CSV table of C-alpha atoms in Angstrom, one decimal:
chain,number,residue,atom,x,y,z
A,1,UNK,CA,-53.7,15.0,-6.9
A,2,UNK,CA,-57.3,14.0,-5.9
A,3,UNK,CA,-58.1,10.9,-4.9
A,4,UNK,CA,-59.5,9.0,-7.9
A,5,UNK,CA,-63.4,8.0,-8.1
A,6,UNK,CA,-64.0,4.2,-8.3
A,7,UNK,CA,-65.0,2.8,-11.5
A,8,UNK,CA,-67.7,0.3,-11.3
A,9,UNK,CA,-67.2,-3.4,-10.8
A,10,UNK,CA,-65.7,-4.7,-13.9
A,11,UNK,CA,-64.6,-1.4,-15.2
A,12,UNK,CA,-60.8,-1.3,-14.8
A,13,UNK,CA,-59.0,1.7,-12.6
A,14,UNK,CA,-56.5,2.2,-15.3
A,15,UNK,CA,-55.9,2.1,-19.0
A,16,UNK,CA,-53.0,2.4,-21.6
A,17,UNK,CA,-52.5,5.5,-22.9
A,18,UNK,CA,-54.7,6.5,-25.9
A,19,UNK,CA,-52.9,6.2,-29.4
A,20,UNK,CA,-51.4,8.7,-31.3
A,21,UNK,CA,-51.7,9.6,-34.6
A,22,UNK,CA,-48.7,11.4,-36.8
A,23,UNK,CA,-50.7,13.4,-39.2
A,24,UNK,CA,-48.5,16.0,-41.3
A,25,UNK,CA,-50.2,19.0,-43.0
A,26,UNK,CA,-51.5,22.2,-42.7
A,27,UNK,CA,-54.7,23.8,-41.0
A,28,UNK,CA,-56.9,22.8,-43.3
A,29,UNK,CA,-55.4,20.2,-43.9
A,30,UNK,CA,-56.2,18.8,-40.6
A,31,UNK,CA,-59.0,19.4,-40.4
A,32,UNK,CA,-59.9,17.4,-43.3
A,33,UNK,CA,-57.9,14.7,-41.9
A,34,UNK,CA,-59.9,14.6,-38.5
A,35,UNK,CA,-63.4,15.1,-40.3
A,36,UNK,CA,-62.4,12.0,-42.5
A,37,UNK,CA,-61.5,10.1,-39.1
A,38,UNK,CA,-65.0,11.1,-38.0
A,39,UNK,CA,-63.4,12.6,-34.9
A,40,UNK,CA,-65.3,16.2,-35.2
A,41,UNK,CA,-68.8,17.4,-35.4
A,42,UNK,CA,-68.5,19.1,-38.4
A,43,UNK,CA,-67.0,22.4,-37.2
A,44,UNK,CA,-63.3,23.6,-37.1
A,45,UNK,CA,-61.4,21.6,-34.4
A,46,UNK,CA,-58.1,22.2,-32.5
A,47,UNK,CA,-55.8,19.6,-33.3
A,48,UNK,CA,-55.1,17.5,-30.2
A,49,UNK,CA,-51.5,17.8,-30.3
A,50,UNK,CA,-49.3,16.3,-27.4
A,51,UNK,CA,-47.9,19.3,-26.1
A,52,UNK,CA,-51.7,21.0,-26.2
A,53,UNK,CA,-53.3,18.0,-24.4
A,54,UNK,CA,-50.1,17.8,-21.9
A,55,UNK,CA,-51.2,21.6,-20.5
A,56,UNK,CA,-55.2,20.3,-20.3
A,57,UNK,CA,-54.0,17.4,-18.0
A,58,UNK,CA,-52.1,19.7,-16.2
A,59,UNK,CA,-55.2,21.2,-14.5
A,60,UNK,CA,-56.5,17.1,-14.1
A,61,UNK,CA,-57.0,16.5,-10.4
A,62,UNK,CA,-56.4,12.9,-11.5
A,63,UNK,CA,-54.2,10.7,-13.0
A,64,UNK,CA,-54.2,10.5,-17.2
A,65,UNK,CA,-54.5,7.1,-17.4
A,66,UNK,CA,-57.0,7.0,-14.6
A,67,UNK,CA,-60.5,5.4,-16.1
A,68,UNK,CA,-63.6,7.9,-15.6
A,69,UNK,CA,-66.0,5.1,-16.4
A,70,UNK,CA,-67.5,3.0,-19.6
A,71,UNK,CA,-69.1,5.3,-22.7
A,72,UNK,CA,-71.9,3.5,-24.4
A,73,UNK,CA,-73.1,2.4,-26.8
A,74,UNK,CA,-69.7,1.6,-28.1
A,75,UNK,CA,-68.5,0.9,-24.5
A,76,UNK,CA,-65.2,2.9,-25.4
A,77,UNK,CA,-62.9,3.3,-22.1
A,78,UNK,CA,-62.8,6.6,-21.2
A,79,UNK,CA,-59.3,7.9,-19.5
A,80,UNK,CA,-59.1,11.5,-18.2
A,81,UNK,CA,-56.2,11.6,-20.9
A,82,UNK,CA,-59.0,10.6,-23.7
A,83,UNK,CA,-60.9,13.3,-22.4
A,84,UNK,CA,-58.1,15.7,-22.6
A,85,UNK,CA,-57.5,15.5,-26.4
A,86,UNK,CA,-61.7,16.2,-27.1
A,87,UNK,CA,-61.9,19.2,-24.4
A,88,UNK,CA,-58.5,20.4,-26.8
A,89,UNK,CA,-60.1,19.5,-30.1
A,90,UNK,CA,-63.6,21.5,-28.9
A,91,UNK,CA,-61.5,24.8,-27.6
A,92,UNK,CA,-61.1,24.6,-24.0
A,93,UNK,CA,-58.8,26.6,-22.2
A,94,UNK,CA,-57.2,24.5,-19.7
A,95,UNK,CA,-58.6,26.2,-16.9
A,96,UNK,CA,-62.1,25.1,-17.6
A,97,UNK,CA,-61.1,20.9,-18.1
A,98,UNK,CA,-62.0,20.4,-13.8
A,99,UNK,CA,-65.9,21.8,-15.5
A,100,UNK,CA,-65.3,19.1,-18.6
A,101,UNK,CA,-64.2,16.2,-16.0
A,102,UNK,CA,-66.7,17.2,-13.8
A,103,UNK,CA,-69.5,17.0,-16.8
A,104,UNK,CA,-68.2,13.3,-18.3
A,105,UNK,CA,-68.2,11.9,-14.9
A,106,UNK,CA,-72.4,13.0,-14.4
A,107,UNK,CA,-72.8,11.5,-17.9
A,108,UNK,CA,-71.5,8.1,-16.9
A,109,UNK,CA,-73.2,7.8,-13.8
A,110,UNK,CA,-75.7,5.0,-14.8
A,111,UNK,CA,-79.3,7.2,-13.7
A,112,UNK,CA,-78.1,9.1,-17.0
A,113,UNK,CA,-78.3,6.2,-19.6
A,114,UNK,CA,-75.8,7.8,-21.8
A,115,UNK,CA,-76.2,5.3,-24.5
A,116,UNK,CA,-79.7,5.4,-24.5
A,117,UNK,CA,-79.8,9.1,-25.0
A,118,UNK,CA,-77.2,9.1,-27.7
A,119,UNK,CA,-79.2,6.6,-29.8
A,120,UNK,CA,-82.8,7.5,-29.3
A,121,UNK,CA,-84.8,9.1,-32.3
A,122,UNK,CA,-86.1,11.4,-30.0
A,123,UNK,CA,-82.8,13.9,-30.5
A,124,UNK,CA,-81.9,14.0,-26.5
A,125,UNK,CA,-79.0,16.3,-25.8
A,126,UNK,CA,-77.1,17.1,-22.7
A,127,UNK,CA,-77.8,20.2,-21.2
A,128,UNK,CA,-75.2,21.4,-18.7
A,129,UNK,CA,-76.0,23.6,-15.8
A,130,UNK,CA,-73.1,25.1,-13.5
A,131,UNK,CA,-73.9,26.0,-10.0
A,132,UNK,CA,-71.2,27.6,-7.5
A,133,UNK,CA,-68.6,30.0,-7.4
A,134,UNK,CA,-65.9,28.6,-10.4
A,135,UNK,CA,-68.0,29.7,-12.6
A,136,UNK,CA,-68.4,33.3,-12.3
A,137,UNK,CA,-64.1,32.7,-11.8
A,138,UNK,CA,-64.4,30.6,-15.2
A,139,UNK,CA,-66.6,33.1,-17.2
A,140,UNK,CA,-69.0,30.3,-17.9
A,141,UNK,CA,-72.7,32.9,-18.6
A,142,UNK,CA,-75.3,32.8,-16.9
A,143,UNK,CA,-76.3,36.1,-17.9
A,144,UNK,CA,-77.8,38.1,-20.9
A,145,UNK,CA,-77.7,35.4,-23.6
A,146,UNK,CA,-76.5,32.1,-21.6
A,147,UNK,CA,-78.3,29.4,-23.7
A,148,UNK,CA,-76.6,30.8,-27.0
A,149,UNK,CA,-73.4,29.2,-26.7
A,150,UNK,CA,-71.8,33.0,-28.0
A,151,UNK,CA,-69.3,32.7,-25.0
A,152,UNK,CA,-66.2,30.8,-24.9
A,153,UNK,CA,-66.6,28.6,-21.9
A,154,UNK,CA,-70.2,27.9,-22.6
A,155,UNK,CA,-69.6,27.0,-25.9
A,156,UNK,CA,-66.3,24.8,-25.3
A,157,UNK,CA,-67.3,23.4,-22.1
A,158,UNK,CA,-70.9,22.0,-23.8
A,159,UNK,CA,-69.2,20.6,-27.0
A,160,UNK,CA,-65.9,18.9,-25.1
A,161,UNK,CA,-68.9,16.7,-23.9
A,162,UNK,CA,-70.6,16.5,-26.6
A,163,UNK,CA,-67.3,15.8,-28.5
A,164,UNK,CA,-66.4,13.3,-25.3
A,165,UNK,CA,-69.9,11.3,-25.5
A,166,UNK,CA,-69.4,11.0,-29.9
A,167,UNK,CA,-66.0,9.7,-29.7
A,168,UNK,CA,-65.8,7.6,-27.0
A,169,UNK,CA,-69.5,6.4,-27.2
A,170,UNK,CA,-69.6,5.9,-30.9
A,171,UNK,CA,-73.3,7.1,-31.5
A,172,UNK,CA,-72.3,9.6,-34.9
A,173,UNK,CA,-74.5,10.1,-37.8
A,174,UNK,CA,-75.3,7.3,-40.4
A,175,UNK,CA,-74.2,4.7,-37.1
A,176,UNK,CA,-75.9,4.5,-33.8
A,177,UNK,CA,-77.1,8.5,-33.8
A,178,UNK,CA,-80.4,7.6,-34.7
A,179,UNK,CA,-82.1,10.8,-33.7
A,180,UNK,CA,-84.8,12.1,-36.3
A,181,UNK,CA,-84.2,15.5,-35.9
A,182,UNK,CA,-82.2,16.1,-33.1
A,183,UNK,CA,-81.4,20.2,-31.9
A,184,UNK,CA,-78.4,21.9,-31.4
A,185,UNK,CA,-77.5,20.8,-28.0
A,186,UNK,CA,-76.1,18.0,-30.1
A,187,UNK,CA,-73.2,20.5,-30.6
A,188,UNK,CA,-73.6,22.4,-27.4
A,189,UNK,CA,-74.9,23.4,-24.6
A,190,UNK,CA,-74.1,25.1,-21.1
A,191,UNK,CA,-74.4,27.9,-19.0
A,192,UNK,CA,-74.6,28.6,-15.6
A,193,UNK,CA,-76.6,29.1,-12.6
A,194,UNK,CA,-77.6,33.3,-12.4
A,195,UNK,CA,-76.9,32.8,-8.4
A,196,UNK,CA,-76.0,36.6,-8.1
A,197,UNK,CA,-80.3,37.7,-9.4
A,198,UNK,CA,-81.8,34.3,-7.7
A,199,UNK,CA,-84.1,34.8,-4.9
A,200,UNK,CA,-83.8,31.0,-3.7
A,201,UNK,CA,-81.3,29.2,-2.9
A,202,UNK,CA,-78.2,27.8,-5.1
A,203,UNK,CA,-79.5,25.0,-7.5
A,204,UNK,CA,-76.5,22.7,-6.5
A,205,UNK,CA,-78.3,23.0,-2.5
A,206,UNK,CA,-81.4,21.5,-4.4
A,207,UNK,CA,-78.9,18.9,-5.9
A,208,UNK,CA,-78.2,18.0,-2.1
A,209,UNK,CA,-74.4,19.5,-2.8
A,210,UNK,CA,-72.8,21.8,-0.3
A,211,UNK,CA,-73.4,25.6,-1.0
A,212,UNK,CA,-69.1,26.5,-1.3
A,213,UNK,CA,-68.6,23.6,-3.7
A,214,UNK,CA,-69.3,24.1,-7.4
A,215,UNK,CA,-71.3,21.7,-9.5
A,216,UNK,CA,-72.0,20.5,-12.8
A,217,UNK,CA,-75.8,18.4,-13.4
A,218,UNK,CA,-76.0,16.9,-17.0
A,219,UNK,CA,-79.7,16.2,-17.9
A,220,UNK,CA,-80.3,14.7,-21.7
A,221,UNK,CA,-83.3,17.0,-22.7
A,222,UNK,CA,-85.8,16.4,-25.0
A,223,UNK,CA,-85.4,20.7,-26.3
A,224,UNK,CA,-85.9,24.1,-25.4
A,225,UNK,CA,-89.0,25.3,-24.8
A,226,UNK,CA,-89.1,29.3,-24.4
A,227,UNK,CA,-92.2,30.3,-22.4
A,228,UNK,CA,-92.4,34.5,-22.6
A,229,UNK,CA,-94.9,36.5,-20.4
A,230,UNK,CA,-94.1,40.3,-21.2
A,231,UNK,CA,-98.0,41.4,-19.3
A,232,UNK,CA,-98.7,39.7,-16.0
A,233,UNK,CA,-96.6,42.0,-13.2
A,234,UNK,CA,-97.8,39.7,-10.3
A,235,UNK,CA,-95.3,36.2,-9.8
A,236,UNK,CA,-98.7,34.2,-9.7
A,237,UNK,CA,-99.7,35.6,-13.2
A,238,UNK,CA,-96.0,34.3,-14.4
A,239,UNK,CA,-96.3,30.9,-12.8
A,240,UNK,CA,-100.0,30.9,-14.7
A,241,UNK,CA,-98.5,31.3,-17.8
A,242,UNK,CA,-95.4,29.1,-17.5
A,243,UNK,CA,-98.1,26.4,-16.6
A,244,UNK,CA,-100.5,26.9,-19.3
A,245,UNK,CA,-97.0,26.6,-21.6
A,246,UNK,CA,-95.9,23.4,-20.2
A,247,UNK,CA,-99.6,22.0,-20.5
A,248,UNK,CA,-98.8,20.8,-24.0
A,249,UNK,CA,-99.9,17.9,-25.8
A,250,UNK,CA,-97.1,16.8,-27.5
A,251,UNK,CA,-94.7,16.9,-25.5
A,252,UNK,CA,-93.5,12.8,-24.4
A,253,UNK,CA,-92.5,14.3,-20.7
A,254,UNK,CA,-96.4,13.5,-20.1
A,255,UNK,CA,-95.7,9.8,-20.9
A,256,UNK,CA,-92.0,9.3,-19.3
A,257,UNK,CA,-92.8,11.5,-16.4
A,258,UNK,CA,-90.4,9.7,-13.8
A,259,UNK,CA,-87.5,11.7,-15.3
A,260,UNK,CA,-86.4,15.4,-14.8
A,261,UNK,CA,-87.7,18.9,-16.3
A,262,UNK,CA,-85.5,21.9,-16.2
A,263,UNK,CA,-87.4,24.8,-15.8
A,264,UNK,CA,-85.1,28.0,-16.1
A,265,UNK,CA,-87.0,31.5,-14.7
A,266,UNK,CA,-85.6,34.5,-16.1
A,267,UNK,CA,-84.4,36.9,-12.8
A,268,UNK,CA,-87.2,39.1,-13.3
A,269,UNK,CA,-90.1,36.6,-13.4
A,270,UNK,CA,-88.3,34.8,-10.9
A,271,UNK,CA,-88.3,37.6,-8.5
A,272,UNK,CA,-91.9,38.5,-9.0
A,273,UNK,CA,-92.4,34.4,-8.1
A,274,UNK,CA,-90.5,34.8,-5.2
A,275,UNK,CA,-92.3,38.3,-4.0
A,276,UNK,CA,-95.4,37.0,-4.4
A,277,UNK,CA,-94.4,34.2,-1.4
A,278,UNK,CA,-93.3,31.1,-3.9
A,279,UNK,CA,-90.1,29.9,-2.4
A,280,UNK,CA,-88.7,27.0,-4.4
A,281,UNK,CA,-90.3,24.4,-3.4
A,282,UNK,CA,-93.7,26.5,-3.1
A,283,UNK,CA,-93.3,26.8,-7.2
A,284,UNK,CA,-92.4,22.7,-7.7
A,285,UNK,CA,-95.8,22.0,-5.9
A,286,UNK,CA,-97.3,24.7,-7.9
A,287,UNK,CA,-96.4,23.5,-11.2
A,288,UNK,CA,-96.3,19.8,-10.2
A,289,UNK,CA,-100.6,20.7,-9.5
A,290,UNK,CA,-101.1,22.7,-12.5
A,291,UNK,CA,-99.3,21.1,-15.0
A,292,UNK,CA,-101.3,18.1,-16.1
A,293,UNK,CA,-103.6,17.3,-18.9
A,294,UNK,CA,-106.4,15.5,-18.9
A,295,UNK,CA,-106.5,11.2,-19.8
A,296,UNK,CA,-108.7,11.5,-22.8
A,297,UNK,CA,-106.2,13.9,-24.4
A,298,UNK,CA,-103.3,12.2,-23.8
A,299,UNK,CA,-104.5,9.0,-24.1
A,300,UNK,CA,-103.9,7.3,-27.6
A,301,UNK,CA,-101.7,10.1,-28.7
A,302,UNK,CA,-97.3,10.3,-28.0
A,303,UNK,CA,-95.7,8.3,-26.3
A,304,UNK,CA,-98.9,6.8,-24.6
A,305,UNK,CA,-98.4,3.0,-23.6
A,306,UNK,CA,-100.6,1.2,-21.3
A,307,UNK,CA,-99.2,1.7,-17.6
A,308,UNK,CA,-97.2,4.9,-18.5
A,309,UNK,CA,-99.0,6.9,-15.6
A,310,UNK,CA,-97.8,7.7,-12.2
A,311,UNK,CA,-100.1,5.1,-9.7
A,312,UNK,CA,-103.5,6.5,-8.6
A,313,UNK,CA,-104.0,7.3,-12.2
A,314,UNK,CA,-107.3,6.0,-13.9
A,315,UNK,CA,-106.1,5.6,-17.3
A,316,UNK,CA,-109.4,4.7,-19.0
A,317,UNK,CA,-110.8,7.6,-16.6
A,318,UNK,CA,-111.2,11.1,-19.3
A,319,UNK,CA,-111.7,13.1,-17.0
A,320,UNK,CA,-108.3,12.1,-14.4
A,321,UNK,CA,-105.5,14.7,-14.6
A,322,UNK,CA,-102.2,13.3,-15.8
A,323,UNK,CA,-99.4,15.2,-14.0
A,324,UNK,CA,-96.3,16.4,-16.4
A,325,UNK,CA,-94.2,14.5,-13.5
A,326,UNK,CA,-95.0,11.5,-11.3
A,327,UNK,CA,-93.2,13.7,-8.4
A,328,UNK,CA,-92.3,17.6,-7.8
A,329,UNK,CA,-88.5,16.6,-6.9
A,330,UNK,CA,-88.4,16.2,-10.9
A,331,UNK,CA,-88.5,19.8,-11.3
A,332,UNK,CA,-85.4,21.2,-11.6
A,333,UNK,CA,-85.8,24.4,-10.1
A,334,UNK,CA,-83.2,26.9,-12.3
A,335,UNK,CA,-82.5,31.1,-12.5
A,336,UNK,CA,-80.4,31.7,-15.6
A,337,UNK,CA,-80.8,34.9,-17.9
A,338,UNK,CA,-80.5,38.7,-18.3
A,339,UNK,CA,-82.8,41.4,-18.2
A,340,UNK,CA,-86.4,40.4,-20.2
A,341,UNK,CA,-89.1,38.3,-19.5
A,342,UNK,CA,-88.4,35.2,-21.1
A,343,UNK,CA,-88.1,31.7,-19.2
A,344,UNK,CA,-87.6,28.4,-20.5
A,345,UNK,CA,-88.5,24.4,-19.5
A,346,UNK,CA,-86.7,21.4,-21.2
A,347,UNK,CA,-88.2,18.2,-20.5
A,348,UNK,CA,-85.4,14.8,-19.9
A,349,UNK,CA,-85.9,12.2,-22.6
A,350,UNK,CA,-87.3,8.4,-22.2
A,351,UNK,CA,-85.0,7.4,-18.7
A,352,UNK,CA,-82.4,9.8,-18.2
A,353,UNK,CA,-82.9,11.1,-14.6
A,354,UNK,CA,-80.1,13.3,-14.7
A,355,UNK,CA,-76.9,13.2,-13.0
A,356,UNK,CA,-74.6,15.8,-10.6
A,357,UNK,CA,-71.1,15.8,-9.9
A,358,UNK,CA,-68.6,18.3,-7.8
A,359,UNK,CA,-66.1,20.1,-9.4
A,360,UNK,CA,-62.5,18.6,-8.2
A,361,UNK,CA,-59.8,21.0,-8.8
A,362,UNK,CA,-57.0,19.8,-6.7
B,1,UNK,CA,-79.2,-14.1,-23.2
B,2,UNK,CA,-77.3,-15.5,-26.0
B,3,UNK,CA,-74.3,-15.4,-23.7
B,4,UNK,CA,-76.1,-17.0,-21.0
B,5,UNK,CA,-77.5,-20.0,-23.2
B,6,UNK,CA,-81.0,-18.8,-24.6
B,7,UNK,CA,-81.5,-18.9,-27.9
B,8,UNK,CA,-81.9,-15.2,-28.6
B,9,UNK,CA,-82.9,-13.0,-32.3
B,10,UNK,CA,-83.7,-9.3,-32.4
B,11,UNK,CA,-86.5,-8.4,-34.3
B,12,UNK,CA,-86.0,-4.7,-35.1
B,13,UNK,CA,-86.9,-1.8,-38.3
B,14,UNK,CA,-84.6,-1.5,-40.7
B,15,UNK,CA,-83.7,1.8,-39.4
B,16,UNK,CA,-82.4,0.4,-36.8
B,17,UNK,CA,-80.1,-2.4,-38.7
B,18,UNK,CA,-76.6,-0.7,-38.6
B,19,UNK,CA,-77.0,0.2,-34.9
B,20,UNK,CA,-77.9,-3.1,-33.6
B,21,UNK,CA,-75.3,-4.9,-35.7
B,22,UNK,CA,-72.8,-2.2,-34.3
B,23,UNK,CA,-73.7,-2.9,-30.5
B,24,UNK,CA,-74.0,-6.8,-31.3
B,25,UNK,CA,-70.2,-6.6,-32.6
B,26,UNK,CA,-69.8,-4.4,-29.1
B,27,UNK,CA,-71.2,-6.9,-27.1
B,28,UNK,CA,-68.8,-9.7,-28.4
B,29,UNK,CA,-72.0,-11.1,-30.2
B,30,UNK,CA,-71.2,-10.4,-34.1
B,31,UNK,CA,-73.1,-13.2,-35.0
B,32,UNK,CA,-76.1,-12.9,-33.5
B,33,UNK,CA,-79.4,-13.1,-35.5
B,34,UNK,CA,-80.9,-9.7,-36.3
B,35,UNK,CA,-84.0,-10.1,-38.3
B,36,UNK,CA,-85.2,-6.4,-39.6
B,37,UNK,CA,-88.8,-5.5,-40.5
B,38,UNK,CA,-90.1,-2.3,-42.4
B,39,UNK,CA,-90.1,0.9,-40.6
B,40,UNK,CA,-92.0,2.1,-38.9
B,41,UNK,CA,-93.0,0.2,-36.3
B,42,UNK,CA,-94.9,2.8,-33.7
B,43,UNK,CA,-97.6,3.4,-35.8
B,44,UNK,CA,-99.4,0.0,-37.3
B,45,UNK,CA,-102.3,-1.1,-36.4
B,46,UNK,CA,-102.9,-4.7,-34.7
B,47,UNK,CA,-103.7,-6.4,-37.5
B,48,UNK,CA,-100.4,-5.1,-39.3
B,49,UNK,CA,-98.2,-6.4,-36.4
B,50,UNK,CA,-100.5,-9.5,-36.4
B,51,UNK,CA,-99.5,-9.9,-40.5
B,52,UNK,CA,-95.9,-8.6,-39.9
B,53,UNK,CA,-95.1,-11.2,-37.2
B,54,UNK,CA,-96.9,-14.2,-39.5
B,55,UNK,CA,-94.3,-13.5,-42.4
B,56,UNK,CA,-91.3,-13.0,-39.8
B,57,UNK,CA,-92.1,-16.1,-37.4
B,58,UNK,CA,-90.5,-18.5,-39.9
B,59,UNK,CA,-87.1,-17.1,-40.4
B,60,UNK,CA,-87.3,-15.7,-36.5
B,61,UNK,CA,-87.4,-19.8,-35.4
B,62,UNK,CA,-85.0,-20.6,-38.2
B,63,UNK,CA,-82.3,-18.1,-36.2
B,64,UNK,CA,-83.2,-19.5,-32.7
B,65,UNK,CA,-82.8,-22.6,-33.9
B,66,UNK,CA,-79.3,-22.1,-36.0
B,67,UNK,CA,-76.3,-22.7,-34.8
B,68,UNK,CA,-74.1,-19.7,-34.4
């Protein structure tokens, strides 16, 4: 067994075990009987039974009483055994709870502001990206249709987090879930790193992670943006366009700037970046330059409050150029996808700056 | 800050009333003074804010000044 993490001061090491519940019925019956407990997210669930969550904690590298950390806004306790029972009730195979661990422990790292994110109006939603080797072993995507949640461990890996964050944070609908529209990441959403068609090097490398471990970075993102270019054939034509995508006003990034943006390159435009001489950093500085808009637009319009801007900024200067950033290290760098030329950026909400953990298997 | 002995009342929109009495009760502070406005907030002018906070100020010093 793996030597536990601390918990943070205040935060106890251990916990009781979570309560247990004798409900007696039939499938559906259950499930009416967990919806009505407000313990699911309006889908079917597994039932957490004992003997169910016994064979998740089996692949724990920690104790089950052993306390990950504090889930706001509620402040619920959160005990790799209480993770258990959501990772069963959202599908999980056992194999995949090390991913699930992993994934609660970079949402309760305090640069993520979990409770933040799960109250806002602004709909943030954890997006989970997994770099490194498990996940090819794991079958988490990070192929031909990743983002879609159509495979098993993207789908059940995404929503035992999201299942995670609801019931041990508390922020559900018509109570602290305050977002106005919010977007399916709410239910799930995960996929991994396309390391096998990426020119650079492995995302978790960028996360300053070693390149055999396997990672799991959480960001709460704003949406999914899809930015297609089908007609430029030269990387710098790509990069153009992704720019020109990201330039849009609209979008609160350009106000709350000091957090991260995921920005996911297909393999193929990727590799056209990369042949035309844009290692990874080379494309940060790139769109950290050409993704900006100009004062006077944004100025009076979003998110805009006085003193929003990165330093050096002349806010009551039209003309300055308001970068989408206030540094390059905020873009996250990703290559995830099939065959098509379709990319993608989603933006961090308000003051989540994202969080990465190690997979711990043993 | 009520915890650490100043007088404190949150002034919030009513859209906002169940989740700030949920994270008072949270914060071991189900009494404390919540006094909700209209929403929305964001986008009033000055001069609504100005006229918002002149028909809140009386009831906002009557909570800092109750006992809990």
């Amino acid at each position: 067994m793996a030597a536990a993490p601390g918990t943070r001061p205040g935060v106890p090491e251990e916990a009781k075990p979570a309560r247990r519940y004798c409900l007696q019925a039939d499938f559906a019956g259950l499930q009416t009987a967990i919806e009505a407990r407000g313990w699911g997210d309006g889908l079917p669930v597994i039932p957490p039974t004992e003997n169910l969550v016994e064979r998740m904690l089996e692949r724990s590298p920690y104790a089950r009483e052993h306390v990950l950390g504090i889930m706001e806004p509620v402040q619920g306790i959160v005990t790799v055994e209480k993770v258990a029972a959501n990772a069963v009730m959202a599908g999980c195979v056992a194999e995949y709870f090390p991913v699930v661990l992993a994934a609660v422990r970079a949402v309760l790292q305090p640069q993520f502001h979990v409770g933040s994110g799960a109250c806002t109006t602004g709909g943030a939603a954890p997006v989970v990206i997994v770099s490194g080797s498990l996940a090819e072993i794991l079958g988490i995507n990070s192929r031909t249709a990743c983002f879609g949640g159509n495979i098993k461990a993207n789908a059940t890996i995404g929503r035992a987090l999201r299942l995670s964050m609801r019931n041990l944070g508390g922020a559900k609908p018509d109570g602290m879930e305050k977002s106005t529209l919010a977007w399916p990441g709410k239910i799930s959403m995960c996929f991994a790193e396309n390391e096998a068609r990426s020119p650079w090097e492995p995302f978790r490398v960028d996360r300053g992670f070693a390149k055999e471990s396997t990672t799991v970075s959480v960001v709460a993102a704003r949406g999914l943006y899809p930015l297609t270019e089908g007609v430029q054939n030269t990387g710098l034509g790509v990069l153009e366009t992704v720019a020109a995508g990201m330039r849009m006003v609209g979008a609160p990034i350009y106000y709350q700037g000091k957090v991260p943006v995921v920005v996911n390159f297909s393999p193929e435009h990727a590799n056209e970046i990369a042949r035309a001489g844009f290692t990874k950093q080379g494309v940060r500085n790139y769109l950290f330059e050409h993704c900006r808009l100009p004062a006077g637009v944004l100025r009076d319009r979003g998110y805009y409050t006085a003193g929003c801007w990165p330093q050096g900024i002349d806010e009551n200067d039209d003309a300055a150029m308001v970068p989408i950033v206030s540094t390059p290290d905020h873009l996250w760098i990703v290559v995830a996808g099939g065959d098509g030329r379709h990319s993608a950026w989603m933006p961090a909400w308000n003051v989540c700056q994202g969080a990465t953990e190690a997979v711990v298997t043993d | 800050m009520e915890k650490l002995g100043t007088p404190a009342v949150s002034v919030i929109t009513t859209a906002f009333e169940t989740a700030g009495r949920a994270r008072a009760r949270v914060l071991g502070c189900e009494r404390h003074p919540q006094i909700a406005m209209a929403h929305p907030l964001a986008s009033r002018t000055t001069a609504e804010i100005a006229q918002i906070a002149d028909q809140l100020v009386d009831r906002i010093a009557a909570a800092l000044t109750q006992e809990l």
